[in-house]
PDB file of C-alpha atoms in Angstrom:
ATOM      1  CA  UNK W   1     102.520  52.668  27.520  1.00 60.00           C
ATOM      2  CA  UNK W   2     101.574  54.414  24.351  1.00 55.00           C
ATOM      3  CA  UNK W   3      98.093  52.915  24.374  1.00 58.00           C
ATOM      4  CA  UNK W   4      97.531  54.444  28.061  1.00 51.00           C
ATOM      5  CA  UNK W   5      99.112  57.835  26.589  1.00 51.00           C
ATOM      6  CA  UNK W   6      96.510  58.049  23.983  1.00 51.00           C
ATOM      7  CA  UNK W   7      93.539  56.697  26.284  1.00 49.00           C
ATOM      8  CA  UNK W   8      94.641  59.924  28.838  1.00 51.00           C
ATOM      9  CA  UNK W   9      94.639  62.442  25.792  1.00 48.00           C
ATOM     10  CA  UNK W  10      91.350  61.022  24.798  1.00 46.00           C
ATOM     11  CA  UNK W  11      89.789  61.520  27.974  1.00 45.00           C
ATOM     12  CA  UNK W  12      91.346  65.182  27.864  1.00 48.00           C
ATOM     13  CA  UNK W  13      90.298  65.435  24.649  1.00 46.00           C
ATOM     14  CA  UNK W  14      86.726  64.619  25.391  1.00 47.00           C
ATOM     15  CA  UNK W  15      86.296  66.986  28.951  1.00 47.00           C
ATOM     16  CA  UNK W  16      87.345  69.563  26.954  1.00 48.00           C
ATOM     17  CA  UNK W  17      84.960  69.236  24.040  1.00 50.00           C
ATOM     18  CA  UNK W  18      82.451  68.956  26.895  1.00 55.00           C
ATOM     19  CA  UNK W  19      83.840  72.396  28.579  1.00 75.00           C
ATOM     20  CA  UNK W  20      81.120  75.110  29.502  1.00 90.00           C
ATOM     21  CA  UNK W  21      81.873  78.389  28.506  1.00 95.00           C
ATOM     22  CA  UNK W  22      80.699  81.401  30.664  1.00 96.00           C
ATOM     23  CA  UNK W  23      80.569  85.026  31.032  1.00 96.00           C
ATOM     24  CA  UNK W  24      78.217  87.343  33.862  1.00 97.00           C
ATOM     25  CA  UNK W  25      77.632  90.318  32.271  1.00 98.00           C
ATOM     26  CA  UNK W  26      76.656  93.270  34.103  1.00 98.00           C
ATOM     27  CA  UNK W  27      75.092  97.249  32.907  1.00 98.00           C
ATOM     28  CA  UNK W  28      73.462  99.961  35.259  1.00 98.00           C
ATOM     29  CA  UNK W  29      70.730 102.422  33.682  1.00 98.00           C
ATOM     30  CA  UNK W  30      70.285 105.837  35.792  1.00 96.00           C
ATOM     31  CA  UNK W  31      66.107 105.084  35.875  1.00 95.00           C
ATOM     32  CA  UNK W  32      65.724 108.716  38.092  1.00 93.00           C
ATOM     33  CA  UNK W  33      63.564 110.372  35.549  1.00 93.00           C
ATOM     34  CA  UNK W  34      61.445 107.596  34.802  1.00 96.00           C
ATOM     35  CA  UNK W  35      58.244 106.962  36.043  1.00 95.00           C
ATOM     36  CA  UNK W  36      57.880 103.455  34.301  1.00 96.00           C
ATOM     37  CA  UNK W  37      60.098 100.618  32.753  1.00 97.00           C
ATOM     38  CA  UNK W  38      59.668  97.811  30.689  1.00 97.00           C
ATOM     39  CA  UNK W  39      61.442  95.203  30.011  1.00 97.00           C
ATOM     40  CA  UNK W  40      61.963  92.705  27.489  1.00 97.00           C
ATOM     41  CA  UNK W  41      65.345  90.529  27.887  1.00 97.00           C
ATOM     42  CA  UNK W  42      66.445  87.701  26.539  1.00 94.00           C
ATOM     43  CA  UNK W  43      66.233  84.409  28.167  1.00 94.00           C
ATOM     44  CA  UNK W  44      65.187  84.023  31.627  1.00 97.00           C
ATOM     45  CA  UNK W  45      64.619  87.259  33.721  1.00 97.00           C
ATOM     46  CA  UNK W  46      64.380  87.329  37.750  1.00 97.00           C
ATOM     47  CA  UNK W  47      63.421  90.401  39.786  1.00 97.00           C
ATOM     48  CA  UNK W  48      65.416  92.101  43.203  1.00 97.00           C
ATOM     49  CA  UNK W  49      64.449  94.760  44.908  1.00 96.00           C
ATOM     50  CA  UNK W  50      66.913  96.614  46.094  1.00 96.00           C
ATOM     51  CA  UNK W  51      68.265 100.280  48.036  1.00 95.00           C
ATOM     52  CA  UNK W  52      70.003 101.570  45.571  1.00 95.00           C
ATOM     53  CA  UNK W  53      68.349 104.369  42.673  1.00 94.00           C
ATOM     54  CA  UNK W  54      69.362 102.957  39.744  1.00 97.00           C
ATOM     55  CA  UNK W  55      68.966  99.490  37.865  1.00 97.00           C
ATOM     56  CA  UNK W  56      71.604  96.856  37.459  1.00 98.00           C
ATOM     57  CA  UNK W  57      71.122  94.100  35.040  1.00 98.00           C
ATOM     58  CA  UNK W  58      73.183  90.797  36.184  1.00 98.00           C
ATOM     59  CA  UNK W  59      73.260  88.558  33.119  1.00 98.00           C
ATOM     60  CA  UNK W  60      74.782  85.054  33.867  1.00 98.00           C
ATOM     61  CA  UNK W  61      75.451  83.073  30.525  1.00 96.00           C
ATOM     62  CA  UNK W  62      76.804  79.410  30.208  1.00 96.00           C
ATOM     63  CA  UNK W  63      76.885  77.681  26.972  1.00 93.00           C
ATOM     64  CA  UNK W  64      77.960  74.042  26.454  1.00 93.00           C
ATOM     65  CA  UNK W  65      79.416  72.323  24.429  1.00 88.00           C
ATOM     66  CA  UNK W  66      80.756  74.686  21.963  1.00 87.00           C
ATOM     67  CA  UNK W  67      84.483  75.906  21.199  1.00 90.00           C
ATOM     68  CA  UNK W  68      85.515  79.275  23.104  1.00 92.00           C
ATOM     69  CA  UNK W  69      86.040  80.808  19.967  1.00 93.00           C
ATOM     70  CA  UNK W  70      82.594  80.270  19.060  1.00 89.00           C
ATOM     71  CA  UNK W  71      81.145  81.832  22.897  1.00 92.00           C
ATOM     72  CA  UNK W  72      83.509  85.094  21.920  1.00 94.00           C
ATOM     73  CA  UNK W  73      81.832  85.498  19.344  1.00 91.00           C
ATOM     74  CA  UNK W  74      78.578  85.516  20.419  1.00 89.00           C
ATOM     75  CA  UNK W  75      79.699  87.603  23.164  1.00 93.00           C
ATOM     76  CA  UNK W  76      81.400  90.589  20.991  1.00 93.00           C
ATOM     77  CA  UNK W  77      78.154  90.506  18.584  1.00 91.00           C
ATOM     78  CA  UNK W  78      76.375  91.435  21.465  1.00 92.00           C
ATOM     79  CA  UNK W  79      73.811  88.366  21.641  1.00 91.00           C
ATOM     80  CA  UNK W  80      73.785  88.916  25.343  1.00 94.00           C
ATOM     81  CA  UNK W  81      73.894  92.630  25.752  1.00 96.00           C
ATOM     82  CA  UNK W  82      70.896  94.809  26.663  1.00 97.00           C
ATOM     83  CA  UNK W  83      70.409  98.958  26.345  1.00 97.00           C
ATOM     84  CA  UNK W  84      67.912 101.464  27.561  1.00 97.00           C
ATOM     85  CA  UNK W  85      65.529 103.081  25.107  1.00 97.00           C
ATOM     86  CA  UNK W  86      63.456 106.388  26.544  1.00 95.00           C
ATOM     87  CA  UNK W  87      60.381 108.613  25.910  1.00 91.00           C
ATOM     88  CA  UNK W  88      59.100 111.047  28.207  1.00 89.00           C
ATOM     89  CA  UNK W  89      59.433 109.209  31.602  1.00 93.00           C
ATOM     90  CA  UNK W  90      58.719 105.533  29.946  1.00 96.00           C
ATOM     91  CA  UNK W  91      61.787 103.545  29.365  1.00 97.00           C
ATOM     92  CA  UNK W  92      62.425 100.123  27.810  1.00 97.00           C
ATOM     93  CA  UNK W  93      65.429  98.224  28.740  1.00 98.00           C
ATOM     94  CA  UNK W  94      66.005  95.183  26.337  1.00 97.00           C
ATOM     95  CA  UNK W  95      68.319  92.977  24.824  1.00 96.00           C
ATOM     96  CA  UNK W  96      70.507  94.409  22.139  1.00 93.00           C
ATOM     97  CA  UNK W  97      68.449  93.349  18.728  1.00 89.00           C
ATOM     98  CA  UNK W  98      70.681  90.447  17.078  1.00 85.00           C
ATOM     99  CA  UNK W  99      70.202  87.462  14.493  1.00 82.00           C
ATOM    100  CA  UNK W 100      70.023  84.484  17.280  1.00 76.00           C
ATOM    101  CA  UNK W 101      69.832  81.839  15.284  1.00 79.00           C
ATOM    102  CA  UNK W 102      69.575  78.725  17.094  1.00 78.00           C
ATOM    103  CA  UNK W 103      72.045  77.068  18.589  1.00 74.00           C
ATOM    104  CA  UNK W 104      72.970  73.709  18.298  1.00 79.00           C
ATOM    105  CA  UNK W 105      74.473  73.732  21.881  1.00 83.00           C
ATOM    106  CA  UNK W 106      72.407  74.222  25.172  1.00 90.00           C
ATOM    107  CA  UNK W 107      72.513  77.739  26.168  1.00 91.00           C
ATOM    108  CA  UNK W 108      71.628  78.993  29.692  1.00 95.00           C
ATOM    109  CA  UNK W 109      71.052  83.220  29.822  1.00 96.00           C
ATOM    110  CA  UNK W 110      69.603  84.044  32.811  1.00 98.00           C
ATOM    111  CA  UNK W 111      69.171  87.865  34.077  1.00 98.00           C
ATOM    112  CA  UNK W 112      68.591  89.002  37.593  1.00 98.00           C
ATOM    113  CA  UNK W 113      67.419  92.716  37.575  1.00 98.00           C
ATOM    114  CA  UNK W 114      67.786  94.066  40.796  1.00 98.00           C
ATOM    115  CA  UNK W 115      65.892  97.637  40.577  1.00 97.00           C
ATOM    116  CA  UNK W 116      65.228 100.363  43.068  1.00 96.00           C
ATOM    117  CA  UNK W 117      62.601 100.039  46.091  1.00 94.00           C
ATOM    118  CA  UNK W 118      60.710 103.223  44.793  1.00 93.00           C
ATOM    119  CA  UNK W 119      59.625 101.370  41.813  1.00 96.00           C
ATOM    120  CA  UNK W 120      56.439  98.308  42.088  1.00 95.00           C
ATOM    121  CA  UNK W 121      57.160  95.344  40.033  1.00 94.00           C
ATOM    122  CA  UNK W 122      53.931  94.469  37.708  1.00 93.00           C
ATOM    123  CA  UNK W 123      54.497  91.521  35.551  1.00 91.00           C
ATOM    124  CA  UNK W 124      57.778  92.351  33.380  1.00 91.00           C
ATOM    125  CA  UNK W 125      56.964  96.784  34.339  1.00 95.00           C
ATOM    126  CA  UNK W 126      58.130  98.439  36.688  1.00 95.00           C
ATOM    127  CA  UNK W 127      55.885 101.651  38.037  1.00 95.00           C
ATOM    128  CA  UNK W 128      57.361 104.406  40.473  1.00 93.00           C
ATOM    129  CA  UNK W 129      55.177 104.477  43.540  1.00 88.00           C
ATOM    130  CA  UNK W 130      55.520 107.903  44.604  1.00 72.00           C
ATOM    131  CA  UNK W 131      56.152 110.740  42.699  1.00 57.00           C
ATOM    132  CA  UNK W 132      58.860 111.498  44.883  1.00 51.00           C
ATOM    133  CA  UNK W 133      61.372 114.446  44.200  1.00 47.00           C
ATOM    134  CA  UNK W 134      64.416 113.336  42.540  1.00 52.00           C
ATOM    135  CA  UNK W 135      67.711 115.023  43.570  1.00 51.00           C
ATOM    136  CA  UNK W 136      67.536 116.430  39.480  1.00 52.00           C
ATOM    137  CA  UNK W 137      64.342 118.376  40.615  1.00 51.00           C
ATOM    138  CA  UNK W 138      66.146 119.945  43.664  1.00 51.00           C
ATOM    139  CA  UNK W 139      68.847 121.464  41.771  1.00 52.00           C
ATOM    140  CA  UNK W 140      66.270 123.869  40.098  1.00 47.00           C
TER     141      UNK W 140
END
């Protein structure tokens, strides 16, 4: 009985070792006064159009093989994070700057930007294709 006990925790022991730990992460930008964005994220990047005027970035991380603990703390340092840095009307939306050191585990960061209609996708830019009015220019 014991020996069937300890082949069960075993087995537990193992799945769990084997667990994949996962987070979607997810930040808008207001992109209304810009009339270009770059971008430069981390991992994998996919582009959406979409109806909406402003730019969500989806961020879908999975990392295996590695204690929770471990995941948190790559979360809270911000190794999957990303901000918005402007000039003008250029912007450049990128992954927070961290030490990513490599891990021994397999990591999986994939981003889906979904961005606004009004904008043309060219390579990892983004232009505006009108120079439409924005509802800032019709308050003045």
């Amino acid at each position: 009985m014991f020996k069937y006990f300890s082949l069960a925790l075993l087995l537990c022991l193992t799945f769990l070792a084997n667990a994949q730990n996962g987070k979607i992460i997810n930040k808008d930008f207001d992109v209304e006064l810009y009339n270009s964005i770059e971008f430069d994220l981390y991992g994998e990047t996919v582009y959406e159009p979409w109806e909406a005027d402003y730019v969500l970035v989806e961020t879908t991380v999975k990392l295996w093989d590695t204690p929770k603990r471990l995941f948190d703390n790559h979360v809270l340092k911000g190794r999957y994070y990303c901000h918005i840095k402007a000039s003008d009307s250029k912007a450049i939306i990128s992954s927070i700057p961290v030490e990513r050191n490599k891990l021994s585990a397999r990591e999986s960061v994939v981003s889906v930007v979904y961005y606004p209609a009004s904008f043309i996708l060219s390579g990892s830019k983004m232009l505006r294709q009108d120079e439409a009015v924005t509802s800032k220019d019709e308050e003045k």
